[in-house]
Amino acid sequence: MTTIRLHNTRTRKKEAFVPLDPENVRMYVCGPTVYDRAHLGNARPVVVFDVLYRLLRHVYGPDHVTYVRNFTDVDDKINARAAESGREISEITAETTQWFLDDMAELGALEPDHMPRATQYIPQMVAMIEGLIAKGHAYEAEGHVLFAVDSWREGYGKLSGRSVDDMIAGARVEVAPYKRNPMDFVLWKPSDEGQPGWDSPWGRGRPGWHIECSAMAYELLGESFDIHGGGNDLMFPHHENEIAQSCCAHPEGDFARYWLHNEMLQVEGKKMSKSLGNFFTVRDLLDQGIPGEVIRFVFLSTHYRKPMDWTAEKAREAEAELSRWRAFAGGIDPMGGPASEVVDALSDDLNTHGAITALRKLYKEGDAHVFRKSAELLGLLTPELGEWTEDDVILHSTLSDEVLRERIVALVWERQDAKKSKNFGRADEIRDVLKEAGVVVTDTPQGPEWDVGPDFDPAKLESLK
Ligand code: AMP
Ligand code: ZN
């Protein structure tokens, strides 16, 4: 069986991935807070963990992986949006949740097996908080319940590698008179009349942000599971707090064993921000006619642990390359398995850049079935993504002819070989015939690439001896 190696934030090392139960590999990824359209950065963890999900399904079998991604539908940003727009909270969260699902589907992301909403798990959160109080890890103060970081000094801060004292020195924490330690964080807080609230042993209130992931991961994946993911902006405090809550509520388990964090997305070299005018949503790009598959391709060309720079230039290049790939293999039935080079690249801590390089080689080699199957492991050329330009349909109708494709690939490589052995006469002869037939050959540093133009005439290929 393929060994997957993953960089574990917890140990800061690339480790061989050994699931607790290969019959049920379990992964939790923090999902969006639903009050607005997903911006382009929010799509990065979705695409990154979609590729990991696809790889796990490939290695362990599609029925042996459970992927959970939550929706945070109780949050003060949502309350603020409701107040300023005069709309119902439930209307805003339902609409935004559907937008998210629609937009991510356009990026070719598979839906996780479970997509729990925080508001559906309030009783489980209350139970977990009660357990933490009973074990001496949390306390009630002025209608709030707080997690006591001093009750778990040995574990708190391990993920992000800082001690509680360092955190206090460096953090801008909310200092509240009812906190025993400034780093103590809210598990439950009181709600006013106009705010969403649920009855609890501590009065009518609502959960703090972190507890939902601990409660939902426990309900759906158990006290120990394999992988936990999210953007690296969540490492502290969110993930640190999830660990504290879960490990103290369920000391018999070890919560998540492999922690994966994607780096942030930037736009044209700058942090995406409304004031710089480079802030946009996934939907903005789709509306401009950029196919979701192009967005996915651009994302995957950078390793997930490196900052990713979105540029219009990259999108143009990706579109050109993908249309060649679609012409080559879009209409082909995927058969057999993906190429081992692609599986190996992905198994090396999701080296998606390496996997794309391997795909380029497969494209040149001309086996459309293996190519297609390999591309699908990256979520590219998948049936869900459909066709995206009319031109492609015309191109691939010509090129779904496998015999022709093989003939062209053979000629392109014969020309390469002729050049290498300094047989320039033969090389030029092949070039001229390909040109006559409407095949465009471009020499790139990685080797020749070819495509058929609109005036492709396969009969002319036959004039070559
Ligand atoms: P939020 O709705 O802000 O909690 O974010 C949802 C997900 O998007 C989290 O996993 C974040 O880490 C991730 N995220 C937010 N901004 C970016 C960004 N600029 N680049 C990559 N991921 C991001
Ligand atoms: Zn979370």
XYZ file of C-alpha atoms and ligand atoms in Angstrom:
489
model
C 0.000 0.000 0.000
C 1.154 3.543 -0.750
C 2.639 5.327 2.249
C 1.426 8.881 2.556
C 3.801 11.295 4.273
C 2.389 14.442 5.826
C 3.963 17.422 7.533
C 2.537 17.412 11.040
C 2.399 20.874 12.592
C 2.401 19.255 16.018
C 5.837 17.658 15.564
C 7.069 20.068 12.862
C 8.161 17.007 10.867
C 7.118 15.128 7.794
C 5.827 11.810 9.101
C 4.563 8.573 7.600
C 0.790 8.652 7.927
C -0.526 5.640 9.860
C -4.287 5.808 10.395
C -5.821 4.581 13.646
C -8.159 2.405 11.598
C -7.468 1.941 7.875
C -11.101 0.860 7.493
C -12.191 4.325 8.608
C -9.687 7.107 8.079
C -11.052 10.251 9.747
C -10.408 13.902 8.931
C -11.848 17.143 10.337
C -11.360 20.521 8.652
C -12.554 23.857 10.064
C -15.141 25.329 7.747
C -16.450 28.834 7.112
C -18.381 31.268 9.259
C -21.474 31.862 7.177
C -22.301 35.543 6.861
C -20.905 36.444 3.428
C -19.656 34.998 0.126
C -16.416 33.006 0.450
C -13.426 35.101 -0.581
C -10.714 33.553 -2.693
C -8.543 32.771 0.365
C -11.343 30.766 1.985
C -11.271 28.461 -1.040
C -7.649 27.461 -0.494
C -8.192 25.069 2.437
C -11.228 23.658 0.620
C -9.152 22.759 -2.447
C -6.109 21.585 -0.455
C -8.116 19.246 1.768
C -10.205 18.089 -1.180
C -7.006 16.780 -2.776
C -6.044 15.071 0.480
C -9.545 13.570 0.693
C -9.223 12.263 -2.879
C -5.788 10.808 -2.126
C -7.017 9.088 1.065
C -9.979 7.658 -0.857
C -7.620 6.400 -3.515
C -5.286 4.726 -1.018
C -7.797 3.408 1.560
C -10.899 3.084 -0.632
C -13.752 5.579 -1.090
C -15.881 3.895 1.600
C -13.108 3.993 4.174
C -12.638 7.720 4.655
C -14.821 10.053 6.730
C -14.383 13.754 6.111
C -16.122 16.311 8.326
C -16.192 20.056 7.654
C -18.358 22.318 9.808
C -20.361 25.467 9.208
C -20.087 28.098 11.935
C -23.599 29.485 11.982
C -23.517 31.143 15.392
C -21.060 34.009 15.605
C -21.061 37.697 16.460
C -20.191 38.629 12.857
C -23.414 36.937 11.774
C -25.361 38.812 14.471
C -23.857 42.086 13.281
C -24.776 41.320 9.664
C -28.360 40.582 10.705
C -28.579 43.800 12.722
C -27.257 46.026 9.912
C -29.359 44.393 7.179
C -32.537 43.892 9.192
C -32.695 40.281 8.019
C -33.227 37.139 10.055
C -30.080 35.321 11.171
C -31.422 32.002 9.917
C -32.100 33.503 6.503
C -28.544 34.867 6.238
C -26.875 31.640 7.362
C -29.025 29.417 5.111
C -28.358 31.607 2.082
C -24.612 31.883 2.747
C -24.274 28.156 3.394
C -25.830 27.391 0.019
C -23.611 29.973 -1.705
C -20.572 28.305 -0.183
C -21.652 24.850 -1.366
C -22.399 26.145 -4.873
C -19.114 28.039 -5.187
C -16.995 25.164 -3.884
C -18.766 22.713 -6.212
C -17.648 24.929 -9.114
C -14.082 24.438 -7.932
C -14.647 20.704 -8.248
C -14.569 20.054 -4.481
C -16.268 16.876 -3.336
C -18.735 17.374 -0.516
C -17.458 16.114 2.826
C -19.313 13.151 4.336
C -20.651 15.330 7.141
C -21.200 19.078 7.191
C -22.466 19.768 10.705
C -23.828 23.185 11.594
C -22.917 24.537 15.016
C -26.511 25.371 15.940
C -27.424 21.692 15.571
C -24.923 20.664 18.245
C -25.702 23.030 21.141
C -26.716 20.237 23.600
C -23.478 18.364 22.847
C -21.463 21.544 23.467
C -23.296 22.148 26.754
C -22.536 18.556 27.802
C -18.861 18.964 26.973
C -18.663 22.220 28.924
C -20.342 20.569 31.923
C -17.755 17.795 31.744
C -14.916 20.331 31.683
C -16.324 22.115 34.750
C -16.706 18.794 36.581
C -13.065 17.905 35.862
C -11.819 21.276 37.085
C -10.795 22.573 33.635
C -13.460 25.273 33.383
C -15.259 27.673 35.700
C -18.322 29.842 35.682
C -18.008 33.591 36.225
C -20.635 36.278 35.680
C -22.768 34.186 33.346
C -19.706 33.130 31.324
C -17.956 29.810 31.373
C -14.215 29.976 30.793
C -11.593 27.385 30.107
C -8.862 27.552 32.766
C -5.545 27.312 30.919
C -3.723 26.927 34.255
C -5.503 23.595 34.700
C -3.640 22.244 31.665
C -0.304 24.041 31.567
C 1.451 20.884 30.372
C -0.459 20.807 27.109
C -1.589 24.324 26.311
C 0.518 25.956 23.576
C 2.211 22.772 22.323
C 0.758 22.958 18.800
C 1.940 26.476 18.103
C 5.053 25.969 20.224
C 4.635 28.643 22.876
C 4.265 28.602 26.621
C 1.351 30.221 28.408
C 3.707 32.910 29.738
C 4.959 33.763 26.224
C 1.387 33.987 25.047
C 0.390 36.372 27.780
C 3.409 38.545 27.007
C 2.766 38.631 23.266
C -0.970 38.356 22.846
C -3.588 41.017 22.641
C -6.054 39.145 24.755
C -9.298 40.468 26.028
C -8.656 41.215 29.673
C -11.890 40.692 31.535
C -12.214 41.059 35.298
C -13.821 37.643 35.594
C -10.859 35.791 34.025
C -8.490 33.951 36.352
C -5.736 34.000 33.738
C -5.773 36.464 30.829
C -5.393 33.520 28.407
C -8.573 31.819 29.657
C -11.034 31.651 26.779
C -14.799 31.649 26.556
C -16.729 28.394 26.308
C -20.131 29.938 26.910
C -21.376 33.527 27.150
C -24.651 35.175 28.087
C -27.000 36.455 25.348
C -29.066 39.637 25.519
C -32.702 39.781 24.521
C -31.997 40.394 20.838
C -29.147 37.899 20.493
C -29.496 34.211 19.637
C -29.421 32.138 22.789
C -30.121 28.714 24.238
C -31.041 27.708 27.753
C -28.169 26.227 29.710
C -27.139 25.526 33.314
C -25.489 28.995 33.198
C -28.541 30.844 31.917
C -29.600 31.770 28.411
C -26.522 32.130 26.244
C -24.489 30.955 23.295
C -21.251 29.054 22.803
C -17.816 30.587 22.286
C -16.357 29.848 18.879
C -13.875 27.058 19.679
C -16.117 24.596 21.499
C -18.182 23.745 18.423
C -15.302 22.005 16.623
C -14.414 19.963 19.706
C -18.018 18.881 20.226
C -18.756 18.102 16.574
C -15.459 16.263 16.010
C -16.173 14.144 19.092
C -19.728 13.329 17.996
C -18.838 12.468 14.418
C -15.273 11.123 14.651
C -14.745 10.044 18.269
C -12.226 11.020 20.935
C -9.245 10.195 18.677
C -9.078 10.655 14.946
C -6.438 11.012 12.285
C -6.188 14.387 10.592
C -7.214 17.908 11.519
C -6.827 20.698 8.989
C -7.360 24.393 8.427
C -5.586 27.600 7.477
C -2.502 28.490 9.524
C -4.274 31.598 10.817
C -6.335 29.157 12.897
C -3.387 27.484 14.610
C -3.546 29.929 17.478
C -5.796 30.425 19.282
C -8.504 28.329 17.602
C -6.724 24.993 17.222
C -4.811 25.351 20.456
C -8.147 25.851 22.209
C -9.793 22.950 20.409
C -6.975 20.699 21.641
C -7.269 21.946 25.222
C -11.039 21.413 25.279
C -10.968 17.981 23.665
C -7.966 16.550 25.476
C -9.312 17.703 28.862
C -12.880 16.553 28.211
C -11.697 13.190 26.826
C -8.279 12.449 28.346
C -8.644 8.834 27.192
C -8.247 9.993 23.595
C -5.644 12.118 21.840
C -7.988 14.205 19.666
C -6.304 14.749 16.284
C -2.995 13.046 15.573
C -1.820 14.814 12.402
C -2.313 18.566 12.114
C -2.112 20.141 8.668
C -2.164 23.863 7.998
C -2.303 25.626 4.670
C -0.474 28.922 4.194
C -2.363 32.055 3.230
C -3.353 33.259 -0.206
C -2.244 36.667 -1.468
C -3.229 38.592 -4.570
C -0.600 39.982 -6.961
C 1.978 39.814 -4.165
C -0.092 41.616 -1.558
C -2.311 40.607 1.306
C -5.880 40.495 0.098
C -7.741 43.377 1.663
C -10.711 45.567 0.942
C -8.663 48.755 1.312
C -6.150 47.669 -1.362
C -8.991 46.949 -3.756
C -7.705 43.426 -4.381
C -10.345 41.651 -2.346
C -12.640 39.398 -4.286
C -14.865 36.417 -3.837
C -14.810 33.122 -5.675
C -18.114 34.144 -7.235
C -16.573 37.393 -8.583
C -14.021 35.343 -10.527
C -16.583 32.835 -11.770
C -18.764 35.728 -12.936
C -15.810 37.122 -14.894
C -15.803 33.848 -16.833
C -12.829 32.232 -15.109
C -13.737 28.548 -14.837
C -13.576 27.039 -11.360
C -11.172 24.451 -12.706
C -8.718 27.217 -13.596
C -8.867 28.525 -10.010
C -8.217 24.992 -8.736
C -5.273 24.541 -11.117
C -3.663 27.828 -10.057
C -4.074 26.880 -6.380
C -2.517 23.461 -6.909
C 0.504 24.852 -8.703
C 1.794 26.084 -5.312
C 2.498 23.756 -2.396
C -0.034 24.186 0.391
C 2.604 25.117 2.977
C 3.882 28.005 0.881
C 2.151 31.350 0.546
C 0.157 31.273 -2.678
C 0.069 34.287 -4.942
C -3.006 34.618 -7.137
C -2.247 36.548 -10.332
C -4.258 37.184 -13.480
C -1.246 35.960 -15.468
C -1.286 32.577 -13.723
C -5.000 32.251 -14.434
C -4.416 32.915 -18.154
C -1.625 30.354 -18.340
C -3.695 27.783 -16.458
C -6.617 28.296 -18.791
C -4.436 27.737 -21.861
C -2.873 24.589 -20.446
C -6.180 23.162 -19.223
C -7.835 23.691 -22.580
C -5.038 21.655 -24.184
C -5.520 18.959 -21.556
C -9.275 18.944 -22.062
C -8.812 18.666 -25.810
C -6.506 15.731 -25.261
C -8.424 13.760 -22.642
C -11.665 15.535 -21.820
C -13.852 13.169 -23.808
C -12.013 10.014 -22.815
C -13.436 7.466 -20.382
C -11.132 7.325 -17.422
C -9.835 3.762 -17.197
C -7.282 1.938 -15.090
C -5.535 3.677 -12.233
C -3.672 6.971 -11.917
C 0.028 7.014 -12.807
C 2.327 6.136 -9.920
C 4.324 9.362 -10.429
C 1.218 11.385 -9.630
C 0.267 9.243 -6.611
C 3.849 9.417 -5.349
C 4.027 13.188 -5.677
C 0.776 13.647 -3.767
C 1.854 11.117 -1.140
C 4.888 13.282 -0.467
C 3.086 15.818 1.736
C 0.646 16.727 -1.057
C 3.237 17.857 -3.573
C 0.601 19.135 -5.995
C 3.188 21.081 -7.966
C 5.114 17.842 -8.544
C 1.889 16.077 -9.483
C 1.190 18.719 -12.151
C 4.725 18.301 -13.518
C 4.077 14.548 -13.723
C 0.801 15.239 -15.545
C 2.650 17.363 -18.111
C 4.929 14.430 -18.819
C 1.973 12.056 -19.174
C 0.336 14.497 -21.556
C 3.398 14.412 -23.755
C 3.544 10.654 -23.638
C 0.062 10.534 -25.073
C -1.887 7.913 -23.056
C -5.163 9.744 -22.562
C -6.690 7.160 -20.207
C -3.903 7.236 -17.642
C -3.649 10.995 -18.028
C -7.347 11.465 -17.351
C -7.334 9.153 -14.337
C -4.282 10.913 -12.906
C -5.775 14.366 -13.435
C -8.907 13.235 -11.593
C -6.865 12.459 -8.504
C -6.145 16.193 -8.373
C -9.810 16.964 -9.011
C -9.033 18.158 -12.554
C -10.946 17.066 -15.696
C -13.552 15.459 -13.428
C -17.066 14.821 -14.754
C -18.482 17.214 -12.121
C -16.574 20.085 -13.694
C -18.219 19.447 -17.043
C -17.159 21.186 -20.224
C -16.265 24.797 -20.050
C -15.739 26.197 -23.518
C -17.245 25.459 -26.894
C -13.818 25.335 -28.454
C -12.904 22.382 -26.315
C -15.828 20.381 -27.526
C -14.714 20.916 -31.129
C -11.124 20.090 -30.294
C -11.789 16.977 -28.382
C -14.240 15.684 -30.936
C -11.328 15.649 -33.388
C -8.882 14.319 -30.894
C -10.915 11.709 -29.161
C -9.495 9.672 -32.040
C -6.808 7.836 -30.175
C -5.036 6.505 -33.243
C -4.556 10.046 -34.525
C -3.330 11.270 -31.191
C -0.767 8.517 -30.994
C 0.339 9.284 -34.541
C 0.924 12.951 -33.634
C 2.755 12.130 -30.421
C 4.976 9.680 -32.323
C 5.802 12.376 -34.910
C 6.550 14.999 -32.261
C 8.962 12.632 -30.539
C 10.517 11.496 -33.801
C 11.255 15.146 -34.557
C 12.862 15.518 -31.114
C 15.039 12.473 -31.694
C 16.007 13.660 -35.159
C 17.109 17.008 -33.728
C 19.101 15.282 -31.007
C 20.949 13.152 -33.534
C 21.503 16.271 -35.669
C 19.355 14.922 -38.488
C 17.957 18.397 -39.145
C 16.614 17.516 -42.579
C 14.258 14.945 -41.122
C 13.342 17.203 -38.167
C 12.335 20.025 -40.524
C 10.398 17.660 -42.748
C 8.306 16.493 -39.791
C 7.832 20.057 -38.572
C 6.540 21.134 -42.007
C 4.086 18.273 -42.284
C 2.735 18.867 -38.789
C 2.326 22.538 -39.632
C 0.569 21.743 -42.909
C -1.811 19.463 -41.006
C -2.595 22.236 -38.536
C -0.714 20.796 -35.544
C 1.024 23.501 -33.544
C 4.233 22.434 -31.851
C 5.735 24.688 -29.205
C 9.185 24.016 -27.816
C 9.254 24.669 -24.088
C 12.086 24.177 -21.576
C 10.283 20.995 -20.458
C 10.166 19.664 -24.019
C 7.825 20.041 -26.964
C 4.117 20.644 -26.460
C 1.571 20.195 -29.189
C -1.998 21.068 -29.905
C -4.281 20.985 -32.894
C -5.411 24.280 -34.389
C -8.813 25.120 -35.889
C -7.641 24.104 -39.403
C -6.518 20.647 -38.336
C -6.491 18.291 -41.308
C -5.434 14.762 -40.306
C -5.262 13.582 -43.949
C -2.181 15.780 -44.473
C -0.274 13.790 -41.838
C -0.248 10.914 -44.288
C 2.057 12.672 -46.746
C 4.977 11.788 -44.491
C 6.858 8.618 -45.151
P -13.147 31.953 8.267
O -14.517 31.883 7.670
O -12.544 33.306 8.294
O -13.090 31.250 9.623
O -12.146 31.133 7.331
C -12.465 29.874 6.777
C -11.196 29.198 6.329
O -10.501 29.986 5.360
C -10.176 28.948 7.457
O -9.641 27.636 7.312
C -9.119 29.995 7.215
O -7.859 29.569 7.693
C -9.129 30.097 5.711
N -8.581 31.372 5.210
C -9.015 32.620 5.493
N -8.308 33.556 4.824
C -7.410 32.884 4.052
C -6.378 33.263 3.112
N -6.145 34.548 2.784
N -5.671 32.280 2.532
C -5.890 30.981 2.814
N -6.830 30.552 3.681
C -7.590 31.488 4.302
Zn -12.305 24.519 14.177
